[in-house]
mmCIF file with all atom_site columns, C-alpha atoms in Angstrom:
data_model
loop_
_atom_site.group_PDB
_atom_site.id
_atom_site.type_symbol
_atom_site.label_atom_id
_atom_site.label_alt_id
_atom_site.label_comp_id
_atom_site.label_asym_id
_atom_site.label_entity_id
_atom_site.label_seq_id
_atom_site.pdbx_PDB_ins_code
_atom_site.Cartn_x
_atom_site.Cartn_y
_atom_site.Cartn_z
_atom_site.occupancy
_atom_site.B_iso_or_equiv
_atom_site.pdbx_formal_charge
_atom_site.auth_seq_id
_atom_site.auth_comp_id
_atom_site.auth_asym_id
_atom_site.auth_atom_id
_atom_site.pdbx_PDB_model_num
ATOM 1   C CA . UNK A 1 1   ? 88.415 -29.827 33.270 1.00 0.00 ? 521 UNK A CA 1
ATOM 2   C CA . UNK A 1 2   ? 85.478 -31.164 31.282 1.00 0.00 ? 522 UNK A CA 1
ATOM 3   C CA . UNK A 1 3   ? 83.978 -28.983 28.890 1.00 0.00 ? 523 UNK A CA 1
ATOM 4   C CA . UNK A 1 4   ? 80.336 -29.621 29.541 1.00 0.00 ? 524 UNK A CA 1
ATOM 5   C CA . UNK A 1 5   ? 79.845 -30.475 33.176 1.00 0.00 ? 525 UNK A CA 1
ATOM 6   C CA . UNK A 1 6   ? 77.304 -31.760 34.949 1.00 0.00 ? 526 UNK A CA 1
ATOM 7   C CA . UNK A 1 7   ? 75.764 -31.994 38.562 1.00 0.00 ? 527 UNK A CA 1
ATOM 8   C CA . UNK A 1 8   ? 75.075 -34.499 40.656 1.00 0.00 ? 528 UNK A CA 1
ATOM 9   C CA . UNK A 1 9   ? 76.562 -37.147 38.987 1.00 0.00 ? 529 UNK A CA 1
ATOM 10  C CA . UNK A 1 10  ? 74.046 -39.535 40.864 1.00 0.00 ? 530 UNK A CA 1
ATOM 11  C CA . UNK A 1 11  ? 71.331 -38.596 42.776 1.00 0.00 ? 531 UNK A CA 1
ATOM 12  C CA . UNK A 1 12  ? 68.853 -40.313 44.769 1.00 0.00 ? 532 UNK A CA 1
ATOM 13  C CA . UNK A 1 13  ? 65.180 -39.217 45.476 1.00 0.00 ? 533 UNK A CA 1
ATOM 14  C CA . UNK A 1 14  ? 61.444 -40.351 46.100 1.00 0.00 ? 534 UNK A CA 1
ATOM 15  C CA . UNK A 1 15  ? 58.400 -40.240 44.518 1.00 0.00 ? 535 UNK A CA 1
ATOM 16  C CA . UNK A 1 16  ? 56.889 -36.569 44.625 1.00 0.00 ? 536 UNK A CA 1
ATOM 17  C CA . UNK A 1 17  ? 60.296 -34.997 45.148 1.00 0.00 ? 537 UNK A CA 1
ATOM 18  C CA . UNK A 1 18  ? 61.132 -31.546 43.169 1.00 0.00 ? 538 UNK A CA 1
ATOM 19  C CA . UNK A 1 19  ? 64.405 -32.310 41.291 1.00 0.00 ? 539 UNK A CA 1
ATOM 20  C CA . UNK A 1 20  ? 66.563 -29.647 39.420 1.00 0.00 ? 540 UNK A CA 1
ATOM 21  C CA . UNK A 1 21  ? 69.866 -31.226 37.304 1.00 0.00 ? 541 UNK A CA 1
ATOM 22  C CA . UNK A 1 22  ? 72.207 -28.865 36.333 1.00 0.00 ? 542 UNK A CA 1
ATOM 23  C CA . UNK A 1 23  ? 74.876 -28.072 32.987 1.00 0.00 ? 543 UNK A CA 1
ATOM 24  C CA . UNK A 1 24  ? 76.987 -25.672 32.445 1.00 0.00 ? 544 UNK A CA 1
ATOM 25  C CA . UNK A 1 25  ? 79.662 -25.607 29.899 1.00 0.00 ? 545 UNK A CA 1
ATOM 26  C CA . UNK A 1 26  ? 82.670 -23.304 28.675 1.00 0.00 ? 546 UNK A CA 1
ATOM 27  C CA . UNK A 1 27  ? 82.844 -24.319 25.143 1.00 0.00 ? 547 UNK A CA 1
ATOM 28  C CA . UNK A 1 28  ? 81.018 -20.819 24.611 1.00 0.00 ? 548 UNK A CA 1
ATOM 29  C CA . UNK A 1 29  ? 78.553 -22.742 22.034 1.00 0.00 ? 549 UNK A CA 1
ATOM 30  C CA . UNK A 1 30  ? 74.823 -21.047 21.851 1.00 0.00 ? 550 UNK A CA 1
ATOM 31  C CA . UNK A 1 31  ? 72.813 -24.728 21.482 1.00 0.00 ? 551 UNK A CA 1
ATOM 32  C CA . UNK A 1 32  ? 72.242 -26.818 24.610 1.00 0.00 ? 552 UNK A CA 1
ATOM 33  C CA . UNK A 1 33  ? 69.884 -29.819 24.687 1.00 0.00 ? 553 UNK A CA 1
ATOM 34  C CA . UNK A 1 34  ? 69.234 -32.369 27.746 1.00 0.00 ? 554 UNK A CA 1
ATOM 35  C CA . UNK A 1 35  ? 68.534 -36.498 27.108 1.00 0.00 ? 555 UNK A CA 1
ATOM 36  C CA . UNK A 1 36  ? 67.446 -39.224 28.995 1.00 0.00 ? 556 UNK A CA 1
ATOM 37  C CA . UNK A 1 37  ? 69.206 -42.492 28.249 1.00 0.00 ? 557 UNK A CA 1
ATOM 38  C CA . UNK A 1 38  ? 67.433 -45.692 28.893 1.00 0.00 ? 558 UNK A CA 1
ATOM 39  C CA . UNK A 1 39  ? 68.637 -49.421 28.511 1.00 0.00 ? 559 UNK A CA 1
ATOM 40  C CA . UNK A 1 40  ? 66.882 -50.856 24.371 1.00 0.00 ? 560 UNK A CA 1
ATOM 41  C CA . UNK A 1 41  ? 65.882 -46.939 24.150 1.00 0.00 ? 561 UNK A CA 1
ATOM 42  C CA . UNK A 1 42  ? 68.837 -44.962 22.973 1.00 0.00 ? 562 UNK A CA 1
ATOM 43  C CA . UNK A 1 43  ? 68.957 -41.846 23.641 1.00 0.00 ? 563 UNK A CA 1
ATOM 44  C CA . UNK A 1 44  ? 65.760 -39.183 23.575 1.00 0.00 ? 564 UNK A CA 1
ATOM 45  C CA . UNK A 1 45  ? 65.656 -35.726 23.422 1.00 0.00 ? 565 UNK A CA 1
ATOM 46  C CA . UNK A 1 46  ? 63.739 -33.605 25.937 1.00 0.00 ? 566 UNK A CA 1
ATOM 47  C CA . UNK A 1 47  ? 64.328 -29.931 25.132 1.00 0.00 ? 567 UNK A CA 1
ATOM 48  C CA . UNK A 1 48  ? 66.610 -27.722 23.753 1.00 0.00 ? 568 UNK A CA 1
ATOM 49  C CA . UNK A 1 49  ? 67.803 -24.361 23.733 1.00 0.00 ? 569 UNK A CA 1
ATOM 50  C CA . UNK A 1 50  ? 69.531 -22.535 20.633 1.00 0.00 ? 570 UNK A CA 1
ATOM 51  C CA . UNK A 1 51  ? 70.006 -19.706 22.789 1.00 0.00 ? 571 UNK A CA 1
ATOM 52  C CA . UNK A 1 52  ? 68.778 -17.697 26.342 1.00 0.00 ? 572 UNK A CA 1
ATOM 53  C CA . UNK A 1 53  ? 65.125 -16.913 24.697 1.00 0.00 ? 573 UNK A CA 1
ATOM 54  C CA . UNK A 1 54  ? 64.791 -19.500 22.684 1.00 0.00 ? 574 UNK A CA 1
ATOM 55  C CA . UNK A 1 55  ? 63.632 -23.012 25.034 1.00 0.00 ? 575 UNK A CA 1
ATOM 56  C CA . UNK A 1 56  ? 61.841 -25.723 22.491 1.00 0.00 ? 576 UNK A CA 1
ATOM 57  C CA . UNK A 1 57  ? 60.461 -28.834 23.633 1.00 0.00 ? 577 UNK A CA 1
ATOM 58  C CA . UNK A 1 58  ? 61.766 -32.199 22.341 1.00 0.00 ? 578 UNK A CA 1
ATOM 59  C CA . UNK A 1 59  ? 60.186 -35.723 22.014 1.00 0.00 ? 579 UNK A CA 1
ATOM 60  C CA . UNK A 1 60  ? 59.831 -36.368 25.570 1.00 0.00 ? 580 UNK A CA 1
ATOM 61  C CA . UNK A 1 61  ? 59.114 -33.447 27.586 1.00 0.00 ? 581 UNK A CA 1
ATOM 62  C CA . UNK A 1 62  ? 56.380 -34.271 29.548 1.00 0.00 ? 582 UNK A CA 1
ATOM 63  C CA . UNK A 1 63  ? 57.048 -34.066 33.275 1.00 0.00 ? 583 UNK A CA 1
ATOM 64  C CA . UNK A 1 64  ? 59.824 -31.676 32.899 1.00 0.00 ? 584 UNK A CA 1
ATOM 65  C CA . UNK A 1 65  ? 60.983 -28.195 32.899 1.00 0.00 ? 585 UNK A CA 1
ATOM 66  C CA . UNK A 1 66  ? 64.155 -26.432 31.867 1.00 0.00 ? 586 UNK A CA 1
ATOM 67  C CA . UNK A 1 67  ? 65.652 -22.706 32.604 1.00 0.00 ? 587 UNK A CA 1
ATOM 68  C CA . UNK A 1 68  ? 68.337 -21.066 30.625 1.00 0.00 ? 588 UNK A CA 1
ATOM 69  C CA . UNK A 1 69  ? 70.185 -18.828 32.902 1.00 0.00 ? 589 UNK A CA 1
ATOM 70  C CA . UNK A 1 70  ? 73.092 -17.721 30.617 1.00 0.00 ? 590 UNK A CA 1
ATOM 71  C CA . UNK A 1 71  ? 74.394 -18.965 27.501 1.00 0.00 ? 591 UNK A CA 1
ATOM 72  C CA . UNK A 1 72  ? 76.457 -21.477 29.098 1.00 0.00 ? 592 UNK A CA 1
ATOM 73  C CA . UNK A 1 73  ? 73.678 -22.762 31.390 1.00 0.00 ? 593 UNK A CA 1
ATOM 74  C CA . UNK A 1 74  ? 71.011 -25.041 31.240 1.00 0.00 ? 594 UNK A CA 1
ATOM 75  C CA . UNK A 1 75  ? 68.946 -26.306 33.754 1.00 0.00 ? 595 UNK A CA 1
ATOM 76  C CA . UNK A 1 76  ? 66.560 -29.834 33.996 1.00 0.00 ? 596 UNK A CA 1
ATOM 77  C CA . UNK A 1 77  ? 63.869 -29.981 36.544 1.00 0.00 ? 597 UNK A CA 1
ATOM 78  C CA . UNK A 1 78  ? 61.355 -32.900 37.507 1.00 0.00 ? 598 UNK A CA 1
ATOM 79  C CA . UNK A 1 79  ? 58.549 -31.070 39.333 1.00 0.00 ? 599 UNK A CA 1
ATOM 80  C CA . UNK A 1 80  ? 57.396 -33.670 40.569 1.00 0.00 ? 600 UNK A CA 1
ATOM 81  C CA . UNK A 1 81  ? 59.615 -36.909 40.174 1.00 0.00 ? 601 UNK A CA 1
ATOM 82  C CA . UNK A 1 82  ? 58.065 -40.452 39.613 1.00 0.00 ? 602 UNK A CA 1
ATOM 83  C CA . UNK A 1 83  ? 60.231 -43.697 39.166 1.00 0.00 ? 603 UNK A CA 1
ATOM 84  C CA . UNK A 1 84  ? 59.450 -44.101 35.697 1.00 0.00 ? 604 UNK A CA 1
ATOM 85  C CA . UNK A 1 85  ? 61.802 -41.177 35.490 1.00 0.00 ? 605 UNK A CA 1
ATOM 86  C CA . UNK A 1 86  ? 64.776 -42.927 36.794 1.00 0.00 ? 606 UNK A CA 1
ATOM 87  C CA . UNK A 1 87  ? 67.528 -43.085 33.683 1.00 0.00 ? 607 UNK A CA 1
ATOM 88  C CA . UNK A 1 88  ? 70.701 -41.169 32.826 1.00 0.00 ? 608 UNK A CA 1
ATOM 89  C CA . UNK A 1 89  ? 70.654 -38.134 31.781 1.00 0.00 ? 609 UNK A CA 1
ATOM 90  C CA . UNK A 1 90  ? 72.901 -36.051 29.583 1.00 0.00 ? 610 UNK A CA 1
ATOM 91  C CA . UNK A 1 91  ? 73.477 -32.659 28.795 1.00 0.00 ? 611 UNK A CA 1
ATOM 92  C CA . UNK A 1 92  ? 75.006 -31.735 25.420 1.00 0.00 ? 612 UNK A CA 1
ATOM 93  C CA . UNK A 1 93  ? 75.877 -28.608 23.560 1.00 0.00 ? 613 UNK A CA 1
ATOM 94  C CA . UNK A 1 94  ? 76.654 -27.533 20.216 1.00 0.00 ? 614 UNK A CA 1
ATOM 95  C CA . UNK A 1 95  ? 77.812 -24.633 17.948 1.00 0.00 ? 615 UNK A CA 1
ATOM 96  C CA . UNK A 1 96  ? 75.115 -23.071 15.510 1.00 0.00 ? 616 UNK A CA 1
ATOM 97  C CA . UNK A 1 97  ? 75.930 -24.334 12.010 1.00 0.00 ? 617 UNK A CA 1
ATOM 98  C CA . UNK A 1 98  ? 74.802 -27.222 9.901  1.00 0.00 ? 618 UNK A CA 1
ATOM 99  C CA . UNK A 1 99  ? 75.502 -30.096 10.756 1.00 0.00 ? 619 UNK A CA 1
ATOM 100 C CA . UNK A 1 100 ? 77.803 -29.512 13.835 1.00 0.00 ? 620 UNK A CA 1
ATOM 101 C CA . UNK A 1 101 ? 78.822 -32.226 16.361 1.00 0.00 ? 621 UNK A CA 1
ATOM 102 C CA . UNK A 1 102 ? 76.647 -32.153 19.742 1.00 0.00 ? 622 UNK A CA 1
ATOM 103 C CA . UNK A 1 103 ? 79.576 -32.277 22.731 1.00 0.00 ? 623 UNK A CA 1
ATOM 104 C CA . UNK A 1 104 ? 78.094 -34.454 25.977 1.00 0.00 ? 624 UNK A CA 1
ATOM 105 C CA . UNK A 1 105 ? 78.827 -34.200 29.656 1.00 0.00 ? 625 UNK A CA 1
ATOM 106 C CA . UNK A 1 106 ? 79.263 -37.275 31.794 1.00 0.00 ? 626 UNK A CA 1
ATOM 107 C CA . UNK A 1 107 ? 75.680 -37.941 32.624 1.00 0.00 ? 627 UNK A CA 1
ATOM 108 C CA . UNK A 1 108 ? 73.386 -37.614 35.800 1.00 0.00 ? 628 UNK A CA 1
ATOM 109 C CA . UNK A 1 109 ? 72.380 -41.011 37.010 1.00 0.00 ? 629 UNK A CA 1
ATOM 110 C CA . UNK A 1 110 ? 68.797 -40.503 38.938 1.00 0.00 ? 630 UNK A CA 1
ATOM 111 C CA . UNK A 1 111 ? 66.824 -42.895 40.822 1.00 0.00 ? 631 UNK A CA 1
ATOM 112 C CA . UNK A 1 112 ? 63.534 -42.224 41.558 1.00 0.00 ? 632 UNK A CA 1
ATOM 113 C CA . UNK A 1 113 ? 62.220 -44.978 44.925 1.00 0.00 ? 633 UNK A CA 1
ATOM 114 C CA . UNK B 2 1   ? 57.493 -45.448 17.305 1.00 0.00 ? 779 UNK B CA 1
ATOM 115 C CA . UNK B 2 2   ? 61.387 -45.713 16.916 1.00 0.00 ? 780 UNK B CA 1
ATOM 116 C CA . UNK B 2 3   ? 62.537 -43.687 13.553 1.00 0.00 ? 781 UNK B CA 1
ATOM 117 C CA . UNK B 2 4   ? 65.906 -45.054 13.472 1.00 0.00 ? 782 UNK B CA 1
ATOM 118 C CA . UNK B 2 5   ? 66.245 -48.842 14.316 1.00 0.00 ? 783 UNK B CA 1
ATOM 119 C CA . UNK B 2 6   ? 69.418 -50.537 15.232 1.00 0.00 ? 784 UNK B CA 1
ATOM 120 C CA . UNK B 2 7   ? 71.232 -53.982 16.260 1.00 0.00 ? 785 UNK B CA 1
ATOM 121 C CA . UNK B 2 8   ? 72.210 -56.050 16.751 1.00 0.00 ? 786 UNK B CA 1
ATOM 122 C CA . UNK B 2 9   ? 71.454 -54.918 20.848 1.00 0.00 ? 787 UNK B CA 1
ATOM 123 C CA . UNK B 2 10  ? 74.714 -56.556 22.096 1.00 0.00 ? 788 UNK B CA 1
ATOM 124 C CA . UNK B 2 11  ? 77.951 -57.947 20.009 1.00 0.00 ? 789 UNK B CA 1
ATOM 125 C CA . UNK B 2 12  ? 81.284 -60.081 21.034 1.00 0.00 ? 790 UNK B CA 1
ATOM 126 C CA . UNK B 2 13  ? 84.407 -59.856 18.587 1.00 0.00 ? 791 UNK B CA 1
ATOM 127 C CA . UNK B 2 14  ? 87.757 -61.201 18.723 1.00 0.00 ? 792 UNK B CA 1
ATOM 128 C CA . UNK B 2 15  ? 90.520 -59.089 19.032 1.00 0.00 ? 793 UNK B CA 1
ATOM 129 C CA . UNK B 2 16  ? 91.488 -58.254 15.144 1.00 0.00 ? 794 UNK B CA 1
ATOM 130 C CA . UNK B 2 17  ? 87.861 -59.329 13.986 1.00 0.00 ? 795 UNK B CA 1
ATOM 131 C CA . UNK B 2 18  ? 85.283 -56.845 12.292 1.00 0.00 ? 796 UNK B CA 1
ATOM 132 C CA . UNK B 2 19  ? 82.595 -55.491 14.158 1.00 0.00 ? 797 UNK B CA 1
ATOM 133 C CA . UNK B 2 20  ? 79.479 -54.478 12.273 1.00 0.00 ? 798 UNK B CA 1
ATOM 134 C CA . UNK B 2 21  ? 76.376 -52.956 13.491 1.00 0.00 ? 799 UNK B CA 1
ATOM 135 C CA . UNK B 2 22  ? 73.633 -51.802 11.382 1.00 0.00 ? 800 UNK B CA 1
ATOM 136 C CA . UNK B 2 23  ? 71.002 -49.140 11.359 1.00 0.00 ? 801 UNK B CA 1
ATOM 137 C CA . UNK B 2 24  ? 67.459 -48.540 9.304  1.00 0.00 ? 802 UNK B CA 1
ATOM 138 C CA . UNK B 2 25  ? 65.401 -45.606 8.786  1.00 0.00 ? 803 UNK B CA 1
ATOM 139 C CA . UNK B 2 26  ? 62.242 -44.765 7.177  1.00 0.00 ? 804 UNK B CA 1
ATOM 140 C CA . UNK B 2 27  ? 62.281 -41.199 7.000  1.00 0.00 ? 805 UNK B CA 1
ATOM 141 C CA . UNK B 2 28  ? 63.536 -40.018 3.770  1.00 0.00 ? 806 UNK B CA 1
ATOM 142 C CA . UNK B 2 29  ? 63.770 -36.528 4.383  1.00 0.00 ? 807 UNK B CA 1
ATOM 143 C CA . UNK B 2 30  ? 66.890 -37.484 7.147  1.00 0.00 ? 808 UNK B CA 1
ATOM 144 C CA . UNK B 2 31  ? 70.312 -36.461 5.582  1.00 0.00 ? 809 UNK B CA 1
ATOM 145 C CA . UNK B 2 32  ? 72.715 -36.595 7.732  1.00 0.00 ? 810 UNK B CA 1
ATOM 146 C CA . UNK B 2 33  ? 73.945 -39.767 9.749  1.00 0.00 ? 811 UNK B CA 1
ATOM 147 C CA . UNK B 2 34  ? 75.978 -39.752 12.453 1.00 0.00 ? 812 UNK B CA 1
ATOM 148 C CA . UNK B 2 35  ? 77.212 -42.380 15.269 1.00 0.00 ? 813 UNK B CA 1
ATOM 149 C CA . UNK B 2 36  ? 78.801 -41.485 18.206 1.00 0.00 ? 814 UNK B CA 1
ATOM 150 C CA . UNK B 2 37  ? 80.752 -43.512 20.428 1.00 0.00 ? 815 UNK B CA 1
ATOM 151 C CA . UNK B 2 38  ? 80.304 -43.987 24.725 1.00 0.00 ? 816 UNK B CA 1
ATOM 152 C CA . UNK B 2 39  ? 82.491 -45.632 27.188 1.00 0.00 ? 817 UNK B CA 1
ATOM 153 C CA . UNK B 2 40  ? 80.740 -46.802 30.337 1.00 0.00 ? 818 UNK B CA 1
ATOM 154 C CA . UNK B 2 41  ? 80.761 -43.734 33.301 1.00 0.00 ? 819 UNK B CA 1
ATOM 155 C CA . UNK B 2 42  ? 81.154 -41.363 30.193 1.00 0.00 ? 820 UNK B CA 1
ATOM 156 C CA . UNK B 2 43  ? 78.899 -39.109 27.658 1.00 0.00 ? 821 UNK B CA 1
ATOM 157 C CA . UNK B 2 44  ? 78.269 -40.586 24.258 1.00 0.00 ? 822 UNK B CA 1
ATOM 158 C CA . UNK B 2 45  ? 81.130 -38.450 21.898 1.00 0.00 ? 823 UNK B CA 1
ATOM 159 C CA . UNK B 2 46  ? 81.125 -38.309 17.889 1.00 0.00 ? 824 UNK B CA 1
ATOM 160 C CA . UNK B 2 47  ? 82.631 -40.739 15.981 1.00 0.00 ? 825 UNK B CA 1
ATOM 161 C CA . UNK B 2 48  ? 82.219 -40.755 12.406 1.00 0.00 ? 826 UNK B CA 1
ATOM 162 C CA . UNK B 2 49  ? 78.942 -39.270 10.070 1.00 0.00 ? 827 UNK B CA 1
ATOM 163 C CA . UNK B 2 50  ? 77.966 -39.545 6.586  1.00 0.00 ? 828 UNK B CA 1
ATOM 164 C CA . UNK B 2 51  ? 75.951 -37.700 3.997  1.00 0.00 ? 829 UNK B CA 1
ATOM 165 C CA . UNK B 2 52  ? 73.501 -39.588 1.726  1.00 0.00 ? 830 UNK B CA 1
ATOM 166 C CA . UNK B 2 53  ? 75.197 -38.032 -1.123 1.00 0.00 ? 831 UNK B CA 1
ATOM 167 C CA . UNK B 2 54  ? 78.003 -40.635 -0.418 1.00 0.00 ? 832 UNK B CA 1
ATOM 168 C CA . UNK B 2 55  ? 78.270 -44.418 0.125  1.00 0.00 ? 833 UNK B CA 1
ATOM 169 C CA . UNK B 2 56  ? 80.927 -44.796 2.347  1.00 0.00 ? 834 UNK B CA 1
ATOM 170 C CA . UNK B 2 57  ? 83.583 -42.600 4.766  1.00 0.00 ? 835 UNK B CA 1
ATOM 171 C CA . UNK B 2 58  ? 86.632 -44.091 6.128  1.00 0.00 ? 836 UNK B CA 1
ATOM 172 C CA . UNK B 2 59  ? 88.214 -42.696 9.299  1.00 0.00 ? 837 UNK B CA 1
ATOM 173 C CA . UNK B 2 60  ? 91.183 -44.422 9.755  1.00 0.00 ? 838 UNK B CA 1
ATOM 174 C CA . UNK B 2 61  ? 89.452 -48.528 10.950 1.00 0.00 ? 839 UNK B CA 1
ATOM 175 C CA . UNK B 2 62  ? 86.058 -46.723 11.249 1.00 0.00 ? 840 UNK B CA 1
ATOM 176 C CA . UNK B 2 63  ? 83.898 -47.217 7.994  1.00 0.00 ? 841 UNK B CA 1
ATOM 177 C CA . UNK B 2 64  ? 80.282 -45.753 7.346  1.00 0.00 ? 842 UNK B CA 1
ATOM 178 C CA . UNK B 2 65  ? 78.697 -47.461 4.623  1.00 0.00 ? 843 UNK B CA 1
ATOM 179 C CA . UNK B 2 66  ? 75.561 -46.228 3.329  1.00 0.00 ? 844 UNK B CA 1
ATOM 180 C CA . UNK B 2 67  ? 72.779 -47.545 1.172  1.00 0.00 ? 845 UNK B CA 1
ATOM 181 C CA . UNK B 2 68  ? 70.406 -44.909 0.302  1.00 0.00 ? 846 UNK B CA 1
ATOM 182 C CA . UNK B 2 69  ? 67.887 -46.935 -2.068 1.00 0.00 ? 847 UNK B CA 1
ATOM 183 C CA . UNK B 2 70  ? 67.422 -49.753 1.615  1.00 0.00 ? 848 UNK B CA 1
ATOM 184 C CA . UNK B 2 71  ? 67.164 -46.845 3.980  1.00 0.00 ? 849 UNK B CA 1
ATOM 185 C CA . UNK B 2 72  ? 70.382 -48.735 5.821  1.00 0.00 ? 850 UNK B CA 1
ATOM 186 C CA . UNK B 2 73  ? 73.708 -47.315 6.696  1.00 0.00 ? 851 UNK B CA 1
ATOM 187 C CA . UNK B 2 74  ? 75.634 -49.486 8.834  1.00 0.00 ? 852 UNK B CA 1
ATOM 188 C CA . UNK B 2 75  ? 79.113 -49.078 11.068 1.00 0.00 ? 853 UNK B CA 1
ATOM 189 C CA . UNK B 2 76  ? 82.489 -51.100 10.462 1.00 0.00 ? 854 UNK B CA 1
ATOM 190 C CA . UNK B 2 77  ? 85.169 -51.777 12.565 1.00 0.00 ? 855 UNK B CA 1
ATOM 191 C CA . UNK B 2 78  ? 88.222 -52.761 11.165 1.00 0.00 ? 856 UNK B CA 1
ATOM 192 C CA . UNK B 2 79  ? 91.209 -54.797 13.515 1.00 0.00 ? 857 UNK B CA 1
ATOM 193 C CA . UNK B 2 80  ? 88.787 -54.532 16.516 1.00 0.00 ? 858 UNK B CA 1
ATOM 194 C CA . UNK B 2 81  ? 90.628 -54.259 19.634 1.00 0.00 ? 859 UNK B CA 1
ATOM 195 C CA . UNK B 2 82  ? 89.798 -53.987 23.382 1.00 0.00 ? 860 UNK B CA 1
ATOM 196 C CA . UNK B 2 83  ? 89.628 -50.240 23.410 1.00 0.00 ? 861 UNK B CA 1
ATOM 197 C CA . UNK B 2 84  ? 86.953 -50.327 21.026 1.00 0.00 ? 862 UNK B CA 1
ATOM 198 C CA . UNK B 2 85  ? 84.966 -52.056 23.749 1.00 0.00 ? 863 UNK B CA 1
ATOM 199 C CA . UNK B 2 86  ? 82.285 -49.418 23.830 1.00 0.00 ? 864 UNK B CA 1
ATOM 200 C CA . UNK B 2 87  ? 78.438 -48.729 23.092 1.00 0.00 ? 865 UNK B CA 1
ATOM 201 C CA . UNK B 2 88  ? 77.600 -47.471 19.475 1.00 0.00 ? 866 UNK B CA 1
ATOM 202 C CA . UNK B 2 89  ? 74.685 -45.193 18.622 1.00 0.00 ? 867 UNK B CA 1
ATOM 203 C CA . UNK B 2 90  ? 73.627 -44.395 15.175 1.00 0.00 ? 868 UNK B CA 1
ATOM 204 C CA . UNK B 2 91  ? 71.698 -41.545 14.714 1.00 0.00 ? 869 UNK B CA 1
ATOM 205 C CA . UNK B 2 92  ? 69.950 -39.020 11.943 1.00 0.00 ? 870 UNK B CA 1
ATOM 206 C CA . UNK B 2 93  ? 68.834 -36.025 11.392 1.00 0.00 ? 871 UNK B CA 1
ATOM 207 C CA . UNK B 2 94  ? 67.143 -33.474 8.985  1.00 0.00 ? 872 UNK B CA 1
ATOM 208 C CA . UNK B 2 95  ? 66.530 -30.130 8.091  1.00 0.00 ? 873 UNK B CA 1
ATOM 209 C CA . UNK B 2 96  ? 63.213 -28.495 9.457  1.00 0.00 ? 874 UNK B CA 1
ATOM 210 C CA . UNK B 2 97  ? 63.376 -30.513 12.479 1.00 0.00 ? 875 UNK B CA 1
ATOM 211 C CA . UNK B 2 98  ? 66.220 -27.561 14.174 1.00 0.00 ? 876 UNK B CA 1
ATOM 212 C CA . UNK B 2 99  ? 68.449 -30.680 13.668 1.00 0.00 ? 877 UNK B CA 1
ATOM 213 C CA . UNK B 2 100 ? 67.653 -32.137 16.258 1.00 0.00 ? 878 UNK B CA 1
ATOM 214 C CA . UNK B 2 101 ? 69.549 -36.268 16.503 1.00 0.00 ? 879 UNK B CA 1
ATOM 215 C CA . UNK B 2 102 ? 67.287 -39.573 16.507 1.00 0.00 ? 880 UNK B CA 1
ATOM 216 C CA . UNK B 2 103 ? 69.165 -41.921 18.268 1.00 0.00 ? 881 UNK B CA 1
ATOM 217 C CA . UNK B 2 104 ? 68.884 -45.483 17.561 1.00 0.00 ? 882 UNK B CA 1
ATOM 218 C CA . UNK B 2 105 ? 68.704 -47.825 20.760 1.00 0.00 ? 883 UNK B CA 1
ATOM 219 C CA . UNK B 2 106 ? 72.715 -48.662 20.930 1.00 0.00 ? 884 UNK B CA 1
ATOM 220 C CA . UNK B 2 107 ? 74.708 -51.909 20.888 1.00 0.00 ? 885 UNK B CA 1
ATOM 221 C CA . UNK B 2 108 ? 77.013 -52.553 23.082 1.00 0.00 ? 886 UNK B CA 1
ATOM 222 C CA . UNK B 2 109 ? 80.203 -53.761 21.763 1.00 0.00 ? 887 UNK B CA 1
ATOM 223 C CA . UNK B 2 110 ? 82.566 -56.285 23.316 1.00 0.00 ? 888 UNK B CA 1
ATOM 224 C CA . UNK B 2 111 ? 86.306 -56.683 21.677 1.00 0.00 ? 889 UNK B CA 1
ATOM 225 C CA . UNK B 2 112 ? 87.920 -60.254 23.500 1.00 0.00 ? 890 UNK B CA 1
ATOM 226 C CA . UNK B 2 113 ? 91.787 -59.824 23.737 1.00 0.00 ? 891 UNK B CA 1
#
């Protein structure tokens, strides 16, 4: 079983719909992250959380919100989806400490029509 | 503004050849430089990383070369194999940014058999 699981893996929806992407992990890591990947732009950080009570905005948080329901669960929501939010979304986790590697899920491909 | 610039965008190499991917940064506060490898349909995974107190780090066929004065670092893949075909991302992080990773735009490497 994957250590970092993202659901759904693929989603097609319409402009204006509310969408939730979910991430769960079995690695026991406190730190969790949401990124989006766009061709030619690499990965950009949307939100990150260092524990259940700590939520921080990343580089591109506008139009997104998150919820850290438990140490193992971190959800990303698009309240009113727009076409330019079409992208590949990744959840990642890391252990606390200096320069710990981030462990990524396999991504959610989101298309907004 | 992209703080880590990566080139080339794509690279085709013959089996057994050397693959070289370059990254440049502006912010001298960056003090940790990892490379992530991503296969199709998968999330990125840490490949190798370096701190600026050394000029080179080697792990198997993979080597990072670091030039602090030029603010550049590169990934060299020796004896490239078809199984190395993937997208490679350089990244950088620094103290005071909660160790957020700033990623380059990615390089799609194809190793021909």
